[in-house]
mmCIF file of C-alpha atoms in Angstrom:
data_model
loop_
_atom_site.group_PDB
_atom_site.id
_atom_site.type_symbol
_atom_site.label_atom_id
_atom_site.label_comp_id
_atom_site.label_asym_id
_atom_site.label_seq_id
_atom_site.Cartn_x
_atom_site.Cartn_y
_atom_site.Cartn_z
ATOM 1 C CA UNK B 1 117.891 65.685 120.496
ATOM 2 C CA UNK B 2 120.042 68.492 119.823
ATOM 3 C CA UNK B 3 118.941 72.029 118.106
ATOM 4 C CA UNK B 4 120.997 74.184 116.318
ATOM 5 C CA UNK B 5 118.954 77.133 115.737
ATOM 6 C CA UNK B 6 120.093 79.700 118.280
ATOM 7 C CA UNK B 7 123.585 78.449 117.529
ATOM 8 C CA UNK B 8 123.148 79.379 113.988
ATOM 9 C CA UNK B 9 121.908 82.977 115.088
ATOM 10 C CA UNK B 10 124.644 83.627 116.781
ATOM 11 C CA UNK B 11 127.022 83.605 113.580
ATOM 12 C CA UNK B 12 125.210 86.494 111.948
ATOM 13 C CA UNK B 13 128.440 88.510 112.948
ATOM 14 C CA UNK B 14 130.685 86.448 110.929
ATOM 15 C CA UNK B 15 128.702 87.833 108.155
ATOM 16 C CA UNK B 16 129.970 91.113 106.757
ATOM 17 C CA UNK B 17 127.889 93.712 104.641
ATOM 18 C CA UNK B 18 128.876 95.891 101.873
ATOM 19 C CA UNK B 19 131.390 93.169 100.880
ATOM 20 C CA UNK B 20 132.062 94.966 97.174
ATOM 21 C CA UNK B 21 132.719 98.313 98.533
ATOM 22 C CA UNK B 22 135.777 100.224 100.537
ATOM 23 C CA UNK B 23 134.465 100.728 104.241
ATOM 24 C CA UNK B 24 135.933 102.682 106.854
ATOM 25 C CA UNK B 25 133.918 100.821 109.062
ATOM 26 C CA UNK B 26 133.343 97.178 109.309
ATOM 27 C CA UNK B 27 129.582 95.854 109.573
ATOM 28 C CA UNK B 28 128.214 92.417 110.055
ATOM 29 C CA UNK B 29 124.673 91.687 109.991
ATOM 30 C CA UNK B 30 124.117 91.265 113.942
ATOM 31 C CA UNK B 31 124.990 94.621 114.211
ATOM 32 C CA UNK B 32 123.019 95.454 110.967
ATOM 33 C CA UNK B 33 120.306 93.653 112.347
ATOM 34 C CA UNK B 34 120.088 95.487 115.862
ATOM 35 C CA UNK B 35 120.120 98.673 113.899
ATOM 36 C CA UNK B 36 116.816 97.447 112.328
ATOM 37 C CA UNK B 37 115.708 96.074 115.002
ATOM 38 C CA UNK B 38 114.930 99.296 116.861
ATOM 39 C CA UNK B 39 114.280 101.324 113.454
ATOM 40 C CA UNK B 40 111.546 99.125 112.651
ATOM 41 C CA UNK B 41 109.974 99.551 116.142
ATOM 42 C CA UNK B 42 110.817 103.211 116.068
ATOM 43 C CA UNK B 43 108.900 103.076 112.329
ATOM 44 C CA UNK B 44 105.786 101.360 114.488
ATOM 45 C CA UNK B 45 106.206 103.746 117.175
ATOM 46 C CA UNK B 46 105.717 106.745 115.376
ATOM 47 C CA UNK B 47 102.604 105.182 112.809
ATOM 48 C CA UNK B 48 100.669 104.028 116.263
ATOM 49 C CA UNK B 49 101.474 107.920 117.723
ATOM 50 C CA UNK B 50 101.754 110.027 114.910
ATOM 51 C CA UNK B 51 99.544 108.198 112.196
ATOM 52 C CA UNK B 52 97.024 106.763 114.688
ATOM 53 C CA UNK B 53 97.956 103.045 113.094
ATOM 54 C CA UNK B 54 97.456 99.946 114.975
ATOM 55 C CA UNK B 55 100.682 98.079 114.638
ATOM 56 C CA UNK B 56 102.743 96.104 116.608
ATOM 57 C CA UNK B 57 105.546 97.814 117.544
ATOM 58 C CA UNK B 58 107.390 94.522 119.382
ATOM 59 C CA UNK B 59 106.488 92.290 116.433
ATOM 60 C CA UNK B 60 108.288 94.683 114.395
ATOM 61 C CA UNK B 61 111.662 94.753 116.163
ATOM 62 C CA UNK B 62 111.702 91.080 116.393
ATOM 63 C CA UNK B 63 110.998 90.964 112.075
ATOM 64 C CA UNK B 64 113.653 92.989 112.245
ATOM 65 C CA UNK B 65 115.847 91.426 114.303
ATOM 66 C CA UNK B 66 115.781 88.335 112.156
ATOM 67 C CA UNK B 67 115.513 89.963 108.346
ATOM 68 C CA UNK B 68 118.871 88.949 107.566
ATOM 69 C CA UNK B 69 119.578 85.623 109.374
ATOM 70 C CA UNK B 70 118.972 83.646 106.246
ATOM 71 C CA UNK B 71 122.133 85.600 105.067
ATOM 72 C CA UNK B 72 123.927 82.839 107.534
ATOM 73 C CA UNK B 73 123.444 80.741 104.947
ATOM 74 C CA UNK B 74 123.412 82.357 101.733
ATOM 75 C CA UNK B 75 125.939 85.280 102.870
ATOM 76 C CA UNK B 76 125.319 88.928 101.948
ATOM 77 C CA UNK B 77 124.562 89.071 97.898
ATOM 78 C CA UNK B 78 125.256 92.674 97.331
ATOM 79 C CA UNK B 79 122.562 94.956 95.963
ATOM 80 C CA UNK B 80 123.755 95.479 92.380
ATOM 81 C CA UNK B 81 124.096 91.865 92.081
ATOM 82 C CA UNK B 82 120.901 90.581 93.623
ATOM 83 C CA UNK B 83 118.880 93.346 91.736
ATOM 84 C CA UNK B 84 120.685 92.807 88.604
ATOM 85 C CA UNK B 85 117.438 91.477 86.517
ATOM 86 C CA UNK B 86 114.184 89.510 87.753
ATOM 87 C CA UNK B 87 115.890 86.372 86.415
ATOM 88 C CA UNK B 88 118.323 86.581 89.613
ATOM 89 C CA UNK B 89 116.229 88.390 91.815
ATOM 90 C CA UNK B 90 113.635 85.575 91.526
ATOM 91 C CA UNK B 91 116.248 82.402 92.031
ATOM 92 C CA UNK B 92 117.671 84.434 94.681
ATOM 93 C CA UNK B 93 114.097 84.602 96.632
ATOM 94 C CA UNK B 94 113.873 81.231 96.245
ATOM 95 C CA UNK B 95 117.156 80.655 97.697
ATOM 96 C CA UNK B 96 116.365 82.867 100.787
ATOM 97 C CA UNK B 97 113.252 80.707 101.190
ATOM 98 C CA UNK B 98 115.010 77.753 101.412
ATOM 99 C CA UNK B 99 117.355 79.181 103.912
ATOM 100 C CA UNK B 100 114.437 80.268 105.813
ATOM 101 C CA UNK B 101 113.575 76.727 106.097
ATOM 102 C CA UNK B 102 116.267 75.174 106.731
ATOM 103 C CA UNK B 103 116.925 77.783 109.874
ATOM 104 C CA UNK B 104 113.245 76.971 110.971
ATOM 105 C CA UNK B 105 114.160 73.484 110.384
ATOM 106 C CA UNK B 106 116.569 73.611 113.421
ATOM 107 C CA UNK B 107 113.847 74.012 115.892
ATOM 108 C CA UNK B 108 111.561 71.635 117.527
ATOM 109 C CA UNK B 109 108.316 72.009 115.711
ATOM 110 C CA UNK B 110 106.197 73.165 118.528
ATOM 111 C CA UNK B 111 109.212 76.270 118.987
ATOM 112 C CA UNK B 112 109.145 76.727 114.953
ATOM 113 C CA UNK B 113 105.402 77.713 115.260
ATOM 114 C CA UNK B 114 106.400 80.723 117.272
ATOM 115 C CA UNK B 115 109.118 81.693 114.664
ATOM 116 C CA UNK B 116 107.313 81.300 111.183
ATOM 117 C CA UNK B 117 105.863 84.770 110.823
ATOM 118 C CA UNK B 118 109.025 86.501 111.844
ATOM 119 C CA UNK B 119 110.826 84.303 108.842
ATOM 120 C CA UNK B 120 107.679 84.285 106.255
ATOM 121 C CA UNK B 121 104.988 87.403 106.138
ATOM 122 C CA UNK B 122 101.332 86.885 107.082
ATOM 123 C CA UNK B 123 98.908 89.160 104.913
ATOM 124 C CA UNK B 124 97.663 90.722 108.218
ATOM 125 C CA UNK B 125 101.140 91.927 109.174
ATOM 126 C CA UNK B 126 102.067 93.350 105.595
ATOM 127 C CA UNK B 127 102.682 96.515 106.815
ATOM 128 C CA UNK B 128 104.699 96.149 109.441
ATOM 129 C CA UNK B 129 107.470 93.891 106.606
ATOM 130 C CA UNK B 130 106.919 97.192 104.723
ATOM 131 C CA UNK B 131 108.154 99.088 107.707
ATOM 132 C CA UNK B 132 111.051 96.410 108.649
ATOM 133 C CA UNK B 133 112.049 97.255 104.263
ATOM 134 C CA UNK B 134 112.075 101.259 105.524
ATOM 135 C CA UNK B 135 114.084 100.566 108.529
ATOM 136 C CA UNK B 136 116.407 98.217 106.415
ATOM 137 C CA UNK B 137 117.004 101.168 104.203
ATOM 138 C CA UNK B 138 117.441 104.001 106.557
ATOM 139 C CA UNK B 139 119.827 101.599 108.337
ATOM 140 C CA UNK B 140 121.874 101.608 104.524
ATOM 141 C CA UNK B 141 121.020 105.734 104.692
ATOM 142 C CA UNK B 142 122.830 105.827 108.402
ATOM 143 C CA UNK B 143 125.837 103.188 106.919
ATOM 144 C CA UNK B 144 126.246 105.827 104.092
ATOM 145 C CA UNK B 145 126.278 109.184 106.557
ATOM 146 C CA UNK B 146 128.719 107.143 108.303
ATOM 147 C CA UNK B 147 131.425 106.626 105.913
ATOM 148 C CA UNK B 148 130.608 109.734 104.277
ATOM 149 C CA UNK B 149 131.590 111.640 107.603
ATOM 150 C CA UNK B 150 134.856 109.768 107.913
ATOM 151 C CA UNK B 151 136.021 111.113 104.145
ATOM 152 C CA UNK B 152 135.317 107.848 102.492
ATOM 153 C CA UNK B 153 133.641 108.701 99.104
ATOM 154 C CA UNK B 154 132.688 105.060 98.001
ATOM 155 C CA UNK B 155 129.253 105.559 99.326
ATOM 156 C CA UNK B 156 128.031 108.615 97.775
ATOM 157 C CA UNK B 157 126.209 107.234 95.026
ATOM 158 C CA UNK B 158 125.015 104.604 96.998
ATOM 159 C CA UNK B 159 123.564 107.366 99.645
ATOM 160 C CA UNK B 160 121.784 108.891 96.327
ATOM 161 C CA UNK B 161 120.125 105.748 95.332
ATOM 162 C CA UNK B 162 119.023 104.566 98.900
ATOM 163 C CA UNK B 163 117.699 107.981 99.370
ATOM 164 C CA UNK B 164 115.768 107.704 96.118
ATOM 165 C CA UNK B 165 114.332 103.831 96.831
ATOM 166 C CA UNK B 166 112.952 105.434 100.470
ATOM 167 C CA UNK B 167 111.390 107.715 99.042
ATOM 168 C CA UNK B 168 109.627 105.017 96.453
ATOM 169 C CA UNK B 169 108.517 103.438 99.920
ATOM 170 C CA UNK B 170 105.895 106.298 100.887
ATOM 171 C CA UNK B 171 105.854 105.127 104.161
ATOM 172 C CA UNK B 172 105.138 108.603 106.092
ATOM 173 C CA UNK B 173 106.894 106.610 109.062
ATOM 174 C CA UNK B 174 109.796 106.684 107.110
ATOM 175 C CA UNK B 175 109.502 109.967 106.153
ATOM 176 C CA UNK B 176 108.657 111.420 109.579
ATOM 177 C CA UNK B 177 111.534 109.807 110.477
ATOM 178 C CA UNK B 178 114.088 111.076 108.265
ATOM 179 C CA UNK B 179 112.866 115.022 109.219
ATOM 180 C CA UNK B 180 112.914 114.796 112.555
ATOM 181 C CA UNK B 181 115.370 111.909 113.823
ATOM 182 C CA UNK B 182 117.889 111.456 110.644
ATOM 183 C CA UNK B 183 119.812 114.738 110.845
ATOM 184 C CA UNK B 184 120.942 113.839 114.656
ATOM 185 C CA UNK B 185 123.215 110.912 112.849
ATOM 186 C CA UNK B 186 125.226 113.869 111.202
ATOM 187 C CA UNK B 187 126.111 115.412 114.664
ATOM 188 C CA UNK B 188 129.275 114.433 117.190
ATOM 189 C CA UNK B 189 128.933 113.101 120.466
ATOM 190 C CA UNK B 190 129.227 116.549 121.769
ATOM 191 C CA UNK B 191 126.560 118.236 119.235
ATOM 192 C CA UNK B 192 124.002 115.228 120.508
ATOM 193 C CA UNK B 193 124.564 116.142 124.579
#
C-alpha cells in the first residue's frame, strides 16, 4: 500500500506566506516552518534554563515544524481574513481540522499514533502550543524586521500589531527572547561576527 504523507510534507514550499502584501522577500511555509521550528525550541530552552520549567524542548521544535502543514491543503488564509469575525475564524478551525486529518490520514495507523499530538494538542502539553503561537509570531516579528531593513514599508503596521499580539501572549520566554536575542536580527553579517 502506498502512503502519501511525507510526500505531502514536502510541498509546504509551494506554499507562499504573506500572499496579500508586497514582499521583498519571498517565503513559503517550509522555510516559515524551520524558522519556528528552532524558535519554539529556543522558547523551551530558555523556560527549562531561565524559568526553571519542565518542557520539552524537542517536542516543541517538532510542533513547530509541522504548525503549518495543514496549510498544504487549505493554503495560507491571511491574517486579516482569517481573523475577520468568530463566524470565519470558527469555520476556518474546522477546516484546519479536517486538513489535519486528512494529512494523518496518509499514514499507516500504527505511524499516525506517533504524529497525532504534533497535529492536535494534548492538555498536558498546552504550554508548549502556547510557546510554538510565540515562536509563530516572533517568526512574523523577524519577517517584518526583514522587509523593513530592505526599505519595503508594507510591513510596518503589520510589525506594530504583531508586536502588540506578543505582548498579549505573556509568555516571559517570549519576552526574554525579544531583549536579549531579537535585536541581533537588526544587525549585518559583519555587526553579528
Amino acid at each position: 500500500m502506498e502512503y502519501h504523507f511525507y510526500a505531502m510534507m514536502s510541498r509546504m514550499k509551494y506554499i507562499e506566506r504573506w500572499a496579500l502584501m508586497r514582499n521583498a522577500i519571498s517565503e513559503n511555509i517550509s522555510e516559515h516552518s524551520l524558522e519556528v521550528s528552532m524558535l519554539a525550541h529556543a522558547l523551551a530552552v530558555i523556560g527549562k534554563k531561565r524559568f526553571h520549567k519542565e518542557l520539552n524542548a524537542e517536542k516543541a521544535a517538532l510542533i513547530g515544524l509541522y504548525h503549518d502543514a495543514t496549510e498544504i491543503i487549505t493554503g495560507d488564509m491571511p491574517t486579516p481574513i482569517k481573523y475577520y469575525n468568530r463566524d470565519i475564524l470558527g469555520a476556518f478551525q474546522k477546516i484546519e481540522e479536517n486538513a489535519a486529518n486528512q494529512l494523518l490520514g496518509m499514514l499507516p495507523e500504527d505511524i499516525r499514533e506517533e504524529y497525532h499530538s504534533i497535529f492536535f494538542p494534548e492538555e498536558e502539553e498546552s504550554y508548549l502550543w502556547k510557546l510554538v503561537k510565540g515562536a509563530d509570531k516572533l517568526s512574523a516579528l523577524i519577517k517584518c524586521m526583514e522587509e523593513e531593513k530592505t526599505g519595503n514599508t508594507e510591513f510596518v503596521k503589520a510589525k506594530v500589531s504583531i508586536e502588540e499580539a506578543l505582548k498579549k501572549l505573556e509568555l516571559p520566554e517570549v519576552e526574554f527572547f525579544m531583549k536579549e536575542y531579537l535585536p541581533s536580527y537588526a544587525k549585518s553579517l559583519d555587526e553579528l561576527k
